Coordinates of C-alpha atoms in Angstrom, one line a residue:
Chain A
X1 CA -9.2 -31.7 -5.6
X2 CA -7.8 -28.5 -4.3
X3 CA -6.8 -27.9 -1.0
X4 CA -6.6 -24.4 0.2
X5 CA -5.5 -22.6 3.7
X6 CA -7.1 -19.3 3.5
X7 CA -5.4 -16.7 6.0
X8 CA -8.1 -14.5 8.0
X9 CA -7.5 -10.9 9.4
X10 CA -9.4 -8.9 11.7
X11 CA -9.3 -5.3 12.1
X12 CA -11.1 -2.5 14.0
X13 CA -13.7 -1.1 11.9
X14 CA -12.1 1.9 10.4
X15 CA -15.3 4.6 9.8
X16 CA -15.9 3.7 13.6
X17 CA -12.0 4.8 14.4
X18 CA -12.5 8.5 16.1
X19 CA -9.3 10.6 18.0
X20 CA -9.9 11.3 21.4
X21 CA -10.7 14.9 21.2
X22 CA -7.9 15.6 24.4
X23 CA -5.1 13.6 23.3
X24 CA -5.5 12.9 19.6
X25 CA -4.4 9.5 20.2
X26 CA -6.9 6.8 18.3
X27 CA -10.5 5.3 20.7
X28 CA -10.5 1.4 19.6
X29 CA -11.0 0.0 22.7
X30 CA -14.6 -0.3 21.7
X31 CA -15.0 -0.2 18.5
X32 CA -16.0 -3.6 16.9
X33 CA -13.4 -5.9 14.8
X34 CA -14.6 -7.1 11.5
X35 CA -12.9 -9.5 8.7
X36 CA -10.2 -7.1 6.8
X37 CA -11.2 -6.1 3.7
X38 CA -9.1 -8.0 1.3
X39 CA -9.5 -11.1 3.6
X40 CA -13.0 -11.2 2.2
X41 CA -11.4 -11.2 -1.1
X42 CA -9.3 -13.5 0.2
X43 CA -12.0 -16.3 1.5
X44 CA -14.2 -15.8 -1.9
X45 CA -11.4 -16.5 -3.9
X46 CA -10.7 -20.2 -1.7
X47 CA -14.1 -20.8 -1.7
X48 CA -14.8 -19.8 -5.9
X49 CA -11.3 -22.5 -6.2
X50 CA -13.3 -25.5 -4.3
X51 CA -16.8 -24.8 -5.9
X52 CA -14.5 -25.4 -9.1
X53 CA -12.2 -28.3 -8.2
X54 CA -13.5 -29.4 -4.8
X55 CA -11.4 -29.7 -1.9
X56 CA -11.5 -28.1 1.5
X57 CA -11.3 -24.5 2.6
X58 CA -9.2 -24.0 5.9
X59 CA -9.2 -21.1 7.4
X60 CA -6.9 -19.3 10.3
X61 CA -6.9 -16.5 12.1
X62 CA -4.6 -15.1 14.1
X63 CA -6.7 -13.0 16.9
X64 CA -8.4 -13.3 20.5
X65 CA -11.9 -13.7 22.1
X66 CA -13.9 -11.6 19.1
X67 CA -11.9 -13.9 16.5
X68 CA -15.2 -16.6 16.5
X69 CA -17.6 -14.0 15.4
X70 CA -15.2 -13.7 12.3
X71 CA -15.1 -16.9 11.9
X72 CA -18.4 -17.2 11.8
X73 CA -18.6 -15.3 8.6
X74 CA -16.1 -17.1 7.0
X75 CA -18.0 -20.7 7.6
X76 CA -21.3 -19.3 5.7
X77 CA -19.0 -17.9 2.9
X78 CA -17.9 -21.4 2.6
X79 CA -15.3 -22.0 4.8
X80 CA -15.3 -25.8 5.9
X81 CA -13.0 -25.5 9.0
X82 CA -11.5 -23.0 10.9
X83 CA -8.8 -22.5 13.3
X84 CA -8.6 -19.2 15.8
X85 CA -4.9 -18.8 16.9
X86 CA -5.7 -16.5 20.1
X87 CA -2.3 -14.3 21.5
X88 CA -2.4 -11.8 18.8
X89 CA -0.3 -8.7 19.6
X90 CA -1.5 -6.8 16.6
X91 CA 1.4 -4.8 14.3
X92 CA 4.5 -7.1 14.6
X93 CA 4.2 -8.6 11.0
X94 CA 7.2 -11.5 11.8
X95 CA 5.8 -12.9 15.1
X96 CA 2.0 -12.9 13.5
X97 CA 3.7 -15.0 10.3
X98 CA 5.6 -17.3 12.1
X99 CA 2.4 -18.2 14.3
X100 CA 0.7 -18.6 11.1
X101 CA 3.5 -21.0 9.5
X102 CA 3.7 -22.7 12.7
X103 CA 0.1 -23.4 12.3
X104 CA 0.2 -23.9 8.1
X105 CA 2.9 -26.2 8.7
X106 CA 0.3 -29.3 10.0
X107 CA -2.3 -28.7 7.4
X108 CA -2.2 -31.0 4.5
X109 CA -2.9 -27.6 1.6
X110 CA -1.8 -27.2 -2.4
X111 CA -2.5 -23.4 -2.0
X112 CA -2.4 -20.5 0.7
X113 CA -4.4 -17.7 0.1
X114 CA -4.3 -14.1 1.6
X115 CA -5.0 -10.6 1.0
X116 CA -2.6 -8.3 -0.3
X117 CA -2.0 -5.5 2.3
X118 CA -4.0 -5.4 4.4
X119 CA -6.5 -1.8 5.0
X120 CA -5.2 -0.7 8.7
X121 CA -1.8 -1.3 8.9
X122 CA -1.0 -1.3 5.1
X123 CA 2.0 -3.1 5.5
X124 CA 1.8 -5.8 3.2
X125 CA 4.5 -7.9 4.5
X126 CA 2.9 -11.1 5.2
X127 CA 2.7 -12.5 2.2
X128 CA 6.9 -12.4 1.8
X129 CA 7.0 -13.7 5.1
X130 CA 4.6 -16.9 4.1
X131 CA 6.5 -17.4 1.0
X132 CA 10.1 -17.4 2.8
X133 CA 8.6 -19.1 5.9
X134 CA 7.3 -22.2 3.7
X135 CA 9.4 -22.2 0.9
X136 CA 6.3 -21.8 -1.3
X137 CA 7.0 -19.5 -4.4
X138 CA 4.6 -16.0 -3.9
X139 CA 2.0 -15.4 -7.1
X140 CA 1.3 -11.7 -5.5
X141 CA -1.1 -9.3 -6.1
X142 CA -3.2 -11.6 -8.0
X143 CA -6.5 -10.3 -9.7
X144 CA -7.2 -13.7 -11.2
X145 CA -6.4 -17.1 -9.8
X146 CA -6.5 -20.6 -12.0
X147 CA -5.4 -23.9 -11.4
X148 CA -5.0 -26.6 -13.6
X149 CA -2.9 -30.4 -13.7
X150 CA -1.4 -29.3 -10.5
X151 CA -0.1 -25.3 -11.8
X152 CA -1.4 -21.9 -10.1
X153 CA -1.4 -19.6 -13.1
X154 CA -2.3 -15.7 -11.4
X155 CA -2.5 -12.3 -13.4
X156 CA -0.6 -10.2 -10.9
X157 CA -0.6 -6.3 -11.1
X158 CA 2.0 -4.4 -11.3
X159 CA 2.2 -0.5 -11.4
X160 CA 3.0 -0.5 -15.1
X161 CA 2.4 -4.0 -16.8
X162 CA 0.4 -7.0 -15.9
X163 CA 1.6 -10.3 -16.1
X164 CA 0.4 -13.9 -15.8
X165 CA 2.9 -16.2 -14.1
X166 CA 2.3 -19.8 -12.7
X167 CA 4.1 -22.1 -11.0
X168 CA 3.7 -25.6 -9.7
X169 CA 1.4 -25.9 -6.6
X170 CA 1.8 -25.3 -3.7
X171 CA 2.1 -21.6 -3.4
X172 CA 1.1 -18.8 -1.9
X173 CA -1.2 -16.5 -3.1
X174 CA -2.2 -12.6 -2.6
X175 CA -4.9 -11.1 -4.0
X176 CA -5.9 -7.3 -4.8
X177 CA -9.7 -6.3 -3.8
X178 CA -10.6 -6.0 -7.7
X179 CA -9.8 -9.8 -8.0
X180 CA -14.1 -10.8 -7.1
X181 CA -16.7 -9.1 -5.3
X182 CA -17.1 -11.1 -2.0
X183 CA -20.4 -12.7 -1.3
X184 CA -23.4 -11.9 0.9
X185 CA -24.0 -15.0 2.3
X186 CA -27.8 -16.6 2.6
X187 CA -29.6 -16.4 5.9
X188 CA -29.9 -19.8 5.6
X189 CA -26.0 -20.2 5.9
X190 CA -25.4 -17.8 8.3
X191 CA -27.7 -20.0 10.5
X192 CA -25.5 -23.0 9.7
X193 CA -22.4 -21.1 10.4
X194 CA -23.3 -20.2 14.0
X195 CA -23.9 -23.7 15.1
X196 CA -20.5 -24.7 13.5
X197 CA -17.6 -25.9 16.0
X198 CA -14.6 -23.3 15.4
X199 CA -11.0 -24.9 16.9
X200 CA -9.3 -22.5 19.4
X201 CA -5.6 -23.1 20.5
X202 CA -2.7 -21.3 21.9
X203 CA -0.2 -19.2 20.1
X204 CA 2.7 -21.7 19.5
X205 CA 5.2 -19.5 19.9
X206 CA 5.7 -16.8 22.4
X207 CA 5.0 -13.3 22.2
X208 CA 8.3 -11.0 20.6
X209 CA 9.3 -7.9 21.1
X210 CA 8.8 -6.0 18.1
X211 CA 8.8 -1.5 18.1
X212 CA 8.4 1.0 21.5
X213 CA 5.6 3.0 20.8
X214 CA 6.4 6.1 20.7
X215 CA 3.4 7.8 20.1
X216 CA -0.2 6.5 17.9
X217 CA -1.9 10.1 17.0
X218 CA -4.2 11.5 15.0
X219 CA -2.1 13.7 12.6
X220 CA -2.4 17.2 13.2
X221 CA -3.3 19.4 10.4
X222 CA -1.1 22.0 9.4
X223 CA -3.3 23.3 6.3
X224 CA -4.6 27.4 6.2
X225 CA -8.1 26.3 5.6
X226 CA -9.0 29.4 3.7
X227 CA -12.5 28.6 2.5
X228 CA -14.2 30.6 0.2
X229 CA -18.4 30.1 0.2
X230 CA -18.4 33.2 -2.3
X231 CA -16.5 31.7 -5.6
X232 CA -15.8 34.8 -7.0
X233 CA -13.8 36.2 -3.7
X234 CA -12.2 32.3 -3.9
X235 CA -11.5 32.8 -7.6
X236 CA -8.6 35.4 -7.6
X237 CA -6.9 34.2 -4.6
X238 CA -6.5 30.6 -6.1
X239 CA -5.2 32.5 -9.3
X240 CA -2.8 34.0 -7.0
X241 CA -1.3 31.3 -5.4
X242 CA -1.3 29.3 -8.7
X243 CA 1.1 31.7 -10.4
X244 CA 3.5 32.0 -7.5
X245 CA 3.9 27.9 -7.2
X246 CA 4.4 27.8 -11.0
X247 CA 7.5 30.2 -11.3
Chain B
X1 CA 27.1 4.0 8.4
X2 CA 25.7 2.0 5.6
X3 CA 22.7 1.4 4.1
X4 CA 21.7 -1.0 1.2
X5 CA 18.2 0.0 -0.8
X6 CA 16.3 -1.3 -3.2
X7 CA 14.1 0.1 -5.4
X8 CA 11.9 -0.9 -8.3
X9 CA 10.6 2.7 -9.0
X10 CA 12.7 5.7 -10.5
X11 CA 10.4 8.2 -9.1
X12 CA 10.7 6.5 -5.4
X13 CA 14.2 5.2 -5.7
X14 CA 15.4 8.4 -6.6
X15 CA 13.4 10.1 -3.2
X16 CA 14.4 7.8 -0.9
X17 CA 18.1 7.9 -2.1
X18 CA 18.0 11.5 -1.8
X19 CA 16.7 11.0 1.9
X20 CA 19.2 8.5 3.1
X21 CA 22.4 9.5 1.5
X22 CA 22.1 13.0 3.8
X23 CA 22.5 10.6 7.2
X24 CA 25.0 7.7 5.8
X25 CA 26.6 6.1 2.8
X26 CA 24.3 4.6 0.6
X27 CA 24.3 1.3 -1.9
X28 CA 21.6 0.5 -3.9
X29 CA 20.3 -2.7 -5.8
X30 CA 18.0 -2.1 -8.7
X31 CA 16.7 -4.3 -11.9
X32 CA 19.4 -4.1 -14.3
X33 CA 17.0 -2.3 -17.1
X34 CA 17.0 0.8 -14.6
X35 CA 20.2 1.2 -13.5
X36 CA 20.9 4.2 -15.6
X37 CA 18.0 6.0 -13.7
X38 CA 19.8 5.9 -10.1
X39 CA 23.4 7.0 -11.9
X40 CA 22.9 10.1 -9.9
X41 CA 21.2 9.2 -6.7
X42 CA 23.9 9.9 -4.2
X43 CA 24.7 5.8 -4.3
X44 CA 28.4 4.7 -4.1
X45 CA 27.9 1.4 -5.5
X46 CA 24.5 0.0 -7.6
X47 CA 24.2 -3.7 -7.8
X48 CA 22.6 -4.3 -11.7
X49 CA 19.9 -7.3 -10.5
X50 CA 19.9 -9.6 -13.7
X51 CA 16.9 -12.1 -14.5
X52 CA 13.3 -12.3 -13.9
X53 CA 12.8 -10.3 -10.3
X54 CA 10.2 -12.0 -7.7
X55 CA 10.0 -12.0 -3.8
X56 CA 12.1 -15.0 -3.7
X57 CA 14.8 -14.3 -5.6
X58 CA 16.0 -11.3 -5.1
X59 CA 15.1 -11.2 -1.3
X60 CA 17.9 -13.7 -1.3
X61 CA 19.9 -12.0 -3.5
X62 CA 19.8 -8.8 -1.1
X63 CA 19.9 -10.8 2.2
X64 CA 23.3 -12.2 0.7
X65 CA 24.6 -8.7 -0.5
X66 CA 23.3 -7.2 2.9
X67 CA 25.5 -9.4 5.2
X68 CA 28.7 -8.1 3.6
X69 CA 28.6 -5.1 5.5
X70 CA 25.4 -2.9 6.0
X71 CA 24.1 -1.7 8.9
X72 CA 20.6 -0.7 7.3
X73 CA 18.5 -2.2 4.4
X74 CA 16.0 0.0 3.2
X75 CA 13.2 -0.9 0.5
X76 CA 10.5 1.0 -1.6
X77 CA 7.4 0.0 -1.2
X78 CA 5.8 -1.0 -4.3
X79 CA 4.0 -4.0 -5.2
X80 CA 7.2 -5.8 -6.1
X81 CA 9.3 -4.2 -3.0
X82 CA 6.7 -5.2 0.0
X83 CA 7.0 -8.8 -0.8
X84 CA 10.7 -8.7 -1.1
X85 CA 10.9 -6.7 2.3
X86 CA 8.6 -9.8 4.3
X87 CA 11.0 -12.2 2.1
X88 CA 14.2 -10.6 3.3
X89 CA 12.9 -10.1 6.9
X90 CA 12.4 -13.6 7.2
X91 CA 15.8 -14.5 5.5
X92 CA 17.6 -11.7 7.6
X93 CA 16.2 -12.6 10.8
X94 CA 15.0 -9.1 10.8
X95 CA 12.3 -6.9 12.2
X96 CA 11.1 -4.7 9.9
X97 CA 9.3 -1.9 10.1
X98 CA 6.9 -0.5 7.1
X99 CA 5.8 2.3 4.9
X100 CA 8.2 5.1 7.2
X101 CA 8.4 8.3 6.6
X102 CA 10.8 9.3 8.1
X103 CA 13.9 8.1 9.8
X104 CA 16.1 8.9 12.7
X105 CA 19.0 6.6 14.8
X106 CA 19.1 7.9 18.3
X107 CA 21.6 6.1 20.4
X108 CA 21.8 3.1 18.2
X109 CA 17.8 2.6 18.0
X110 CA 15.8 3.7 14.8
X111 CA 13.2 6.5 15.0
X112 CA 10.3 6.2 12.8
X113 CA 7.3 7.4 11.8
X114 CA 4.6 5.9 9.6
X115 CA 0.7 6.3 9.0
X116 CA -1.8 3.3 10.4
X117 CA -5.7 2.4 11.2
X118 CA -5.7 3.3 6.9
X119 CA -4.2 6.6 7.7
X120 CA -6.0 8.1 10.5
X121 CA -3.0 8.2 12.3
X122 CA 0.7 8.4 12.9
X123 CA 2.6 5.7 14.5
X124 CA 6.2 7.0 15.9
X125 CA 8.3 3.9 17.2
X126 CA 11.7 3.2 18.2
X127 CA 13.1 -0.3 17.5
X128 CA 15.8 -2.6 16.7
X129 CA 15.0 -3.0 13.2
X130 CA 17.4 -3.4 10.6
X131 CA 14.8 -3.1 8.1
X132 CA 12.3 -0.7 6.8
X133 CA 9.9 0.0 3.5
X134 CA 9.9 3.6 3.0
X135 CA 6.6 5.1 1.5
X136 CA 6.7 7.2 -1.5
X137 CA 7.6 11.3 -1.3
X138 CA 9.7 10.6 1.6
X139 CA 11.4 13.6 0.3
X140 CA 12.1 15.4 -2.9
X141 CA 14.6 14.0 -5.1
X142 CA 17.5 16.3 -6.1
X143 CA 21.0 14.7 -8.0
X144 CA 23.7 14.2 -6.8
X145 CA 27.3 15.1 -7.5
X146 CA 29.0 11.5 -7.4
X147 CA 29.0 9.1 -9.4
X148 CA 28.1 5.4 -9.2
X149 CA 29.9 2.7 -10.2
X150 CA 27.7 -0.1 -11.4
X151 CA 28.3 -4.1 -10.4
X152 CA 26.5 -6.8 -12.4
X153 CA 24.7 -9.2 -10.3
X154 CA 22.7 -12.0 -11.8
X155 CA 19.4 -13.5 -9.8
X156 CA 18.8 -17.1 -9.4
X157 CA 15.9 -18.7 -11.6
X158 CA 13.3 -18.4 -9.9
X159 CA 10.0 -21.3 -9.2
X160 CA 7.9 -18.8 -10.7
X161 CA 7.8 -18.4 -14.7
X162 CA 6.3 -15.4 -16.4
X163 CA 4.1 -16.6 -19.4
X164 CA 2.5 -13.1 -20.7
X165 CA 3.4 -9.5 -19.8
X166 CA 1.1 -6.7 -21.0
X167 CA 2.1 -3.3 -20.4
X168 CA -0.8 -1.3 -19.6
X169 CA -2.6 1.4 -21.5
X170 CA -0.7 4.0 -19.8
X171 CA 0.5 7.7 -21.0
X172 CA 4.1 6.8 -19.1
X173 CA 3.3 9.8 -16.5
X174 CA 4.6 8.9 -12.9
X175 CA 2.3 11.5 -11.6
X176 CA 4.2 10.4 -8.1
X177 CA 6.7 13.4 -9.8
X178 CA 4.7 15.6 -11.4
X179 CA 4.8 19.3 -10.1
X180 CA 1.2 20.3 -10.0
X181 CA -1.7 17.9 -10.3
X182 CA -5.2 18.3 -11.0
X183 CA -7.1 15.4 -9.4
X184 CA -10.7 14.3 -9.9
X185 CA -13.0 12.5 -8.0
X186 CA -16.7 11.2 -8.3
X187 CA -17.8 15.0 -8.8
X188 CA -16.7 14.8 -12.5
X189 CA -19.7 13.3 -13.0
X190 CA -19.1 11.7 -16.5
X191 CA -15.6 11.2 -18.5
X192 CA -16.5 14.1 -20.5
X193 CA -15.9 16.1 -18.1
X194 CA -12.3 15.7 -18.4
X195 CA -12.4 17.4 -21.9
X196 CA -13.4 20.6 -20.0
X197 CA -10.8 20.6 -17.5
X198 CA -8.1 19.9 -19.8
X199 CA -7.7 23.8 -20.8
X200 CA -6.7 24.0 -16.9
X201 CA -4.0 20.9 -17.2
X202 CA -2.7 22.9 -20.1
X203 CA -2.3 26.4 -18.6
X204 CA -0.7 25.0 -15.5
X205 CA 1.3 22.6 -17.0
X206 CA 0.0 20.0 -14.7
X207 CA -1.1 16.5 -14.7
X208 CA -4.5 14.7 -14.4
X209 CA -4.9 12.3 -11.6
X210 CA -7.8 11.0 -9.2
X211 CA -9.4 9.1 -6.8
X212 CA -10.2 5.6 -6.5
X213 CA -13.4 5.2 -8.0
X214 CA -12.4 7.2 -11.0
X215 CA -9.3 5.2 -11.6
X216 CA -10.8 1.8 -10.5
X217 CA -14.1 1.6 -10.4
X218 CA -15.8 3.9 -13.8
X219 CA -12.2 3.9 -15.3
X220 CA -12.4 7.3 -16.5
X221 CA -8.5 7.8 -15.9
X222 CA -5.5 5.2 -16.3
X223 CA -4.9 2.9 -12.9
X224 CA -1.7 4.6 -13.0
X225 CA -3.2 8.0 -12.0
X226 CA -5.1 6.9 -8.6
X227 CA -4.0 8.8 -5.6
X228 CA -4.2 7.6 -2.0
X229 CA -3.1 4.9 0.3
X230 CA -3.0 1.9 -1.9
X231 CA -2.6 3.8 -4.7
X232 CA 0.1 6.4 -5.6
X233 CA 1.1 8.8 -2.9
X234 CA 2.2 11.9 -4.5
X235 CA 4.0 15.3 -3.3
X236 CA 3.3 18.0 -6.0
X237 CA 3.9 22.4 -5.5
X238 CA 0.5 22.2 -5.6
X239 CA -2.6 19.7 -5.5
X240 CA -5.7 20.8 -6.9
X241 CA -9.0 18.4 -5.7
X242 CA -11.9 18.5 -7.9
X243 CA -15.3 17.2 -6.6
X244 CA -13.0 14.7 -4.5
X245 CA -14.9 14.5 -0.9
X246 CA -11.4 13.5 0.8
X247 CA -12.2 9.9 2.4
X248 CA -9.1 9.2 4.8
X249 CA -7.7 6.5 2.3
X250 CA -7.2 9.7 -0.4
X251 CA -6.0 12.1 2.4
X252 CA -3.1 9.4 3.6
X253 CA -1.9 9.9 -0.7
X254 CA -1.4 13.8 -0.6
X255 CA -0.5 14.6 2.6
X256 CA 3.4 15.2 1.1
X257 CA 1.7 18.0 -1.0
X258 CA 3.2 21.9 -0.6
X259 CA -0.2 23.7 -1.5
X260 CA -4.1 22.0 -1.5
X261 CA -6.8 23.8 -2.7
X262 CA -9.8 21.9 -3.4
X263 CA -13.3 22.9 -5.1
X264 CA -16.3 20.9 -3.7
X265 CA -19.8 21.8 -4.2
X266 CA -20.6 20.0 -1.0
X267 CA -19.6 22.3 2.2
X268 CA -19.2 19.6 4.4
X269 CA -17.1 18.2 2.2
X270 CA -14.0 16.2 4.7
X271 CA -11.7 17.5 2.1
X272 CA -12.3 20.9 3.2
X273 CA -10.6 20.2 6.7
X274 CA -7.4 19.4 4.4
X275 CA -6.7 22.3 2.5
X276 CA -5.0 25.4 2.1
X277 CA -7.8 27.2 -0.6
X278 CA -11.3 25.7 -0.8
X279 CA -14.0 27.0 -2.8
X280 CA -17.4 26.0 -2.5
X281 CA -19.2 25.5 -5.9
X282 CA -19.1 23.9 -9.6
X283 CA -15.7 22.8 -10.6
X284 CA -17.7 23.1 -14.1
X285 CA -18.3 26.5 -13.3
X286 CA -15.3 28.0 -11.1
X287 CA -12.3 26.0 -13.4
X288 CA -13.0 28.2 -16.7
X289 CA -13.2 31.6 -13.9
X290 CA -9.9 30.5 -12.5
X291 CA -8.3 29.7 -16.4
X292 CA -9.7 33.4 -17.2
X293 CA -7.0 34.8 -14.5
X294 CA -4.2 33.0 -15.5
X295 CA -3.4 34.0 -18.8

């Protein structure tokens, strides 16, 4: 038996992310949340570890009053319970993983799993923060996850090598988006999924300062834009501009 | 002031050195089998990590270096260097703010700017934060005239043991410093296609690279060459983008790039809004036309 605490973020859908024309600056207000990418990477790879070695699947998130509709998906993927932690500030990676630990810290778990970075604020500081937060070594950047007679063995990516490195349990774990190919779960379970309780609570800790905001804007293009429809006009001026950038 | 960084990466390491040492001194700590690399990085001191690196260990080891007497601790962000940066924030009692690029103190507060929402836009922010992860091509790095002198440090042993290491089919070209890439996307259509392009690489002296599904997905080019957000950011004279679309996620990779031209046979193409010199058409067909004028 396995038990693994599966960490759950929401994000704004980012094709759905347009500037407002006037001041640049980014329209979420209403555009829907969905589960972050490699958080579905995450919750396939907890739920692949309990079809394997049984156990429970825990999940958190950290969010507000659209968290249960995430949720929701994560229960007919497999989840078994799941905990929504509402107060979240959004980009203030310490406060959001000490919530998380404070929340970790009552739930009896031999692994915590989590994407990698995470695909809008690409930060990728949470799972350093887990680690140093629980004292749990980090396996990071994991594209393969086994555990066997109470080890985590990961192969973890790196830019130039890959390696496989285990340690006792419990750990934390990241994972990359090649490590599975999350599941499309049955109708019949997204049924189930919706009639499932999901626990709501406070934040435990209050709300920290973290950055001023100085400005959130669409970046402005600074390139010519010289577009050619008639290749050979385009031809000679790319030739051009190659041979001066080579000298 | 002082600043501490650490750096996994030669080609980043070497940027962001250049960057910092031109607003205060600068130390750095690197794994001991690169610390000839940084020798002329503009670094007074480099601290020679010893051991097996993970999160834990050496985001203990900097935390403890940090305290005796930096006012800054900046880290690359690689796969390695994000988890040490959480670890150290933690252990530092530290905010920490990610993936800058660039970097300013103002009346004791730190100016920053960074890309979020996956690169659609820029974040500026002023905080108290002590820490930072600096994204790659935060500038281009030039040596320096000091020297360093080099201190040994050895890491603890670490929880974590490392059972296999394979180094990956790679052609050992950080195309994060190359100085003119030609970059492919889905529009190469097969693998082949590289063959034909290569006459290009060649003439210009250049390197191949590409997007993610080339790199990931059909594998047609080494994991190693993948431009974008997640992958390698890059800052080449001059980046040329063949049958590359330009989803966001690639954008956010070359934005530190002098000159784009790209060649699309799709108009509408988002890479087009990007560029310096588009061409609509065939790579296939313009590539050999351009060739023809450069020798």
């Amino acid at each position: 038996m396995v038990d693994v605490i599966v960490l759950v973020k929401q994000m704004p859908d980012l094709e759905l992310i347009k500037p407002d024309p006037s001041t640049g600056e980014p329209m979420v207000k209403n555009v829907q949340l969905r589960m972050e990418t490699l958080s579905e990477n995450a919750v396939e790879a907890a739920v692949q570890i309990k079809e394997k070695h049984g156990g429970k699947v825990t999940a958190i998130i950290f969010g507000d009053a659209q968290s249960p509709a995430i949720m929701k998906k994560a229960y007919a993927m497999g989840v078994d319970e799941g905990f929504v932690i509402t107060g979240y500030t959004g980009n203030n990676p310490s406060y959001t993983a000490r919530v998380l630990a404070a929340k970790i810290a009552g739930i009896k778990h031999d692994i915590i799993i989590m994407g990698n970075q995470s695909a809008d604020s690409i930060s990728g500081l949470l799972p350093g923060m887990i680690s140093r937060l629980t004292g749990e070594p980090l396996l990071g950047n994991a594209v393969s996850v086994q555990i066997d007679g109470g080890n985590a063995r990961v192969k973890r990516v790196l830019e130039d090598r890959d390696v496989t490195i285990m340690s006792k349990l419990p750990v934390v774990v990241s994972v990359t988006q090649e490590t599975n190919q999350p599941r499309l779960p049955p109708v019949m379970q997204i049924l189930a999924a919706g009639r499932k309780p999901i626990n709501t609570e406070k934040a435990a800790l209050p709300p920290e300062d973290y950055t001023k905001i100085l400005s959130n804007r669409a970046p402005k293009s600074e390139r010519k834009k010289i577009i050619f429809e008639d290749v050979d006009k385009g031809v000679p001026e790319l030739a051009k501009v190659l041979k001066e950038e080579m000298r | 002031m002082k600043a501490l960084l650490f750096s996994d990466s030669v080609a980043q390491g070497n940027q962001t050195a250049t960057y910092i040492r031109g607003k205060m001194d600068l130390d750095m700590a690197v794994p001991s089998e690169l610390k000839e690399k940084f020798t002329s990085s503009g670094s007074g001191r480099i601290y020679s990590l010893t051991g097996v690196l993970n999160a834990g260990n050496v985001g203990e080891k900097i935390s403890e270096i940090f305290r005796t007497g930096y006012d800054y601790a900046f880290v690359d962000s690689t796969i390695l260097g994000r988890e040490v940066a959480g670890y150290l924030a933690i252990a530092l009692g530290s905010k920490c703010v990610a993936e800058i690029n660039s970097f300013e103190v103002t009346d004791g507060k730190a100016r920053t700017r960074r890309y979020f929402y996956g690169g659609k836009t820029v974040l500026e922010e002023e905080s108290s934060a002590k820490l930072f992860t600096v994204a790659p091509g935060i500038s281009e790095a030039s040596v320096a005239e000091t020297k360093s002198s080099t201190e040994e440090v050895a890491l603890q042993e670490s929880p974590v043991k490392v059972e296999k290491t394979e180094n990956k089919a790679s052609t050992g070209v950080d195309i994060s410093s190359a100085k003119i890439l030609v970059s492919v996307g889905r529009g190469l259509g097969k693998k082949e296609g590289l063959q034909q392009l290569e006459p290009l690489v060649r003439a210009l002296g250049a390197e191949f690279a590409g997007s993610r599904p080339v790199c990931l997905d059909y594998q047609w080019l080494g994991e190693d060459r993948w431009v974008g957000i997640s992958g390698k950011k890059v800052s080449p004279k001059v980046y040329i983008a063949l049958g590359i679309s330009g989803q966001i996620q690639h954008i956010a990779g070359i934005r530190g790039s002098k000159v784009i031209m790209a060649i699309n046979k799709d108009k509408s193409a988002p890479i087009f809004e990007e560029c310096d010199y588009g061409i609509v058409g065939d790579m296939y067909q313009v590539v050999p036309k351009i060739l023809a004028l450069l020798k």
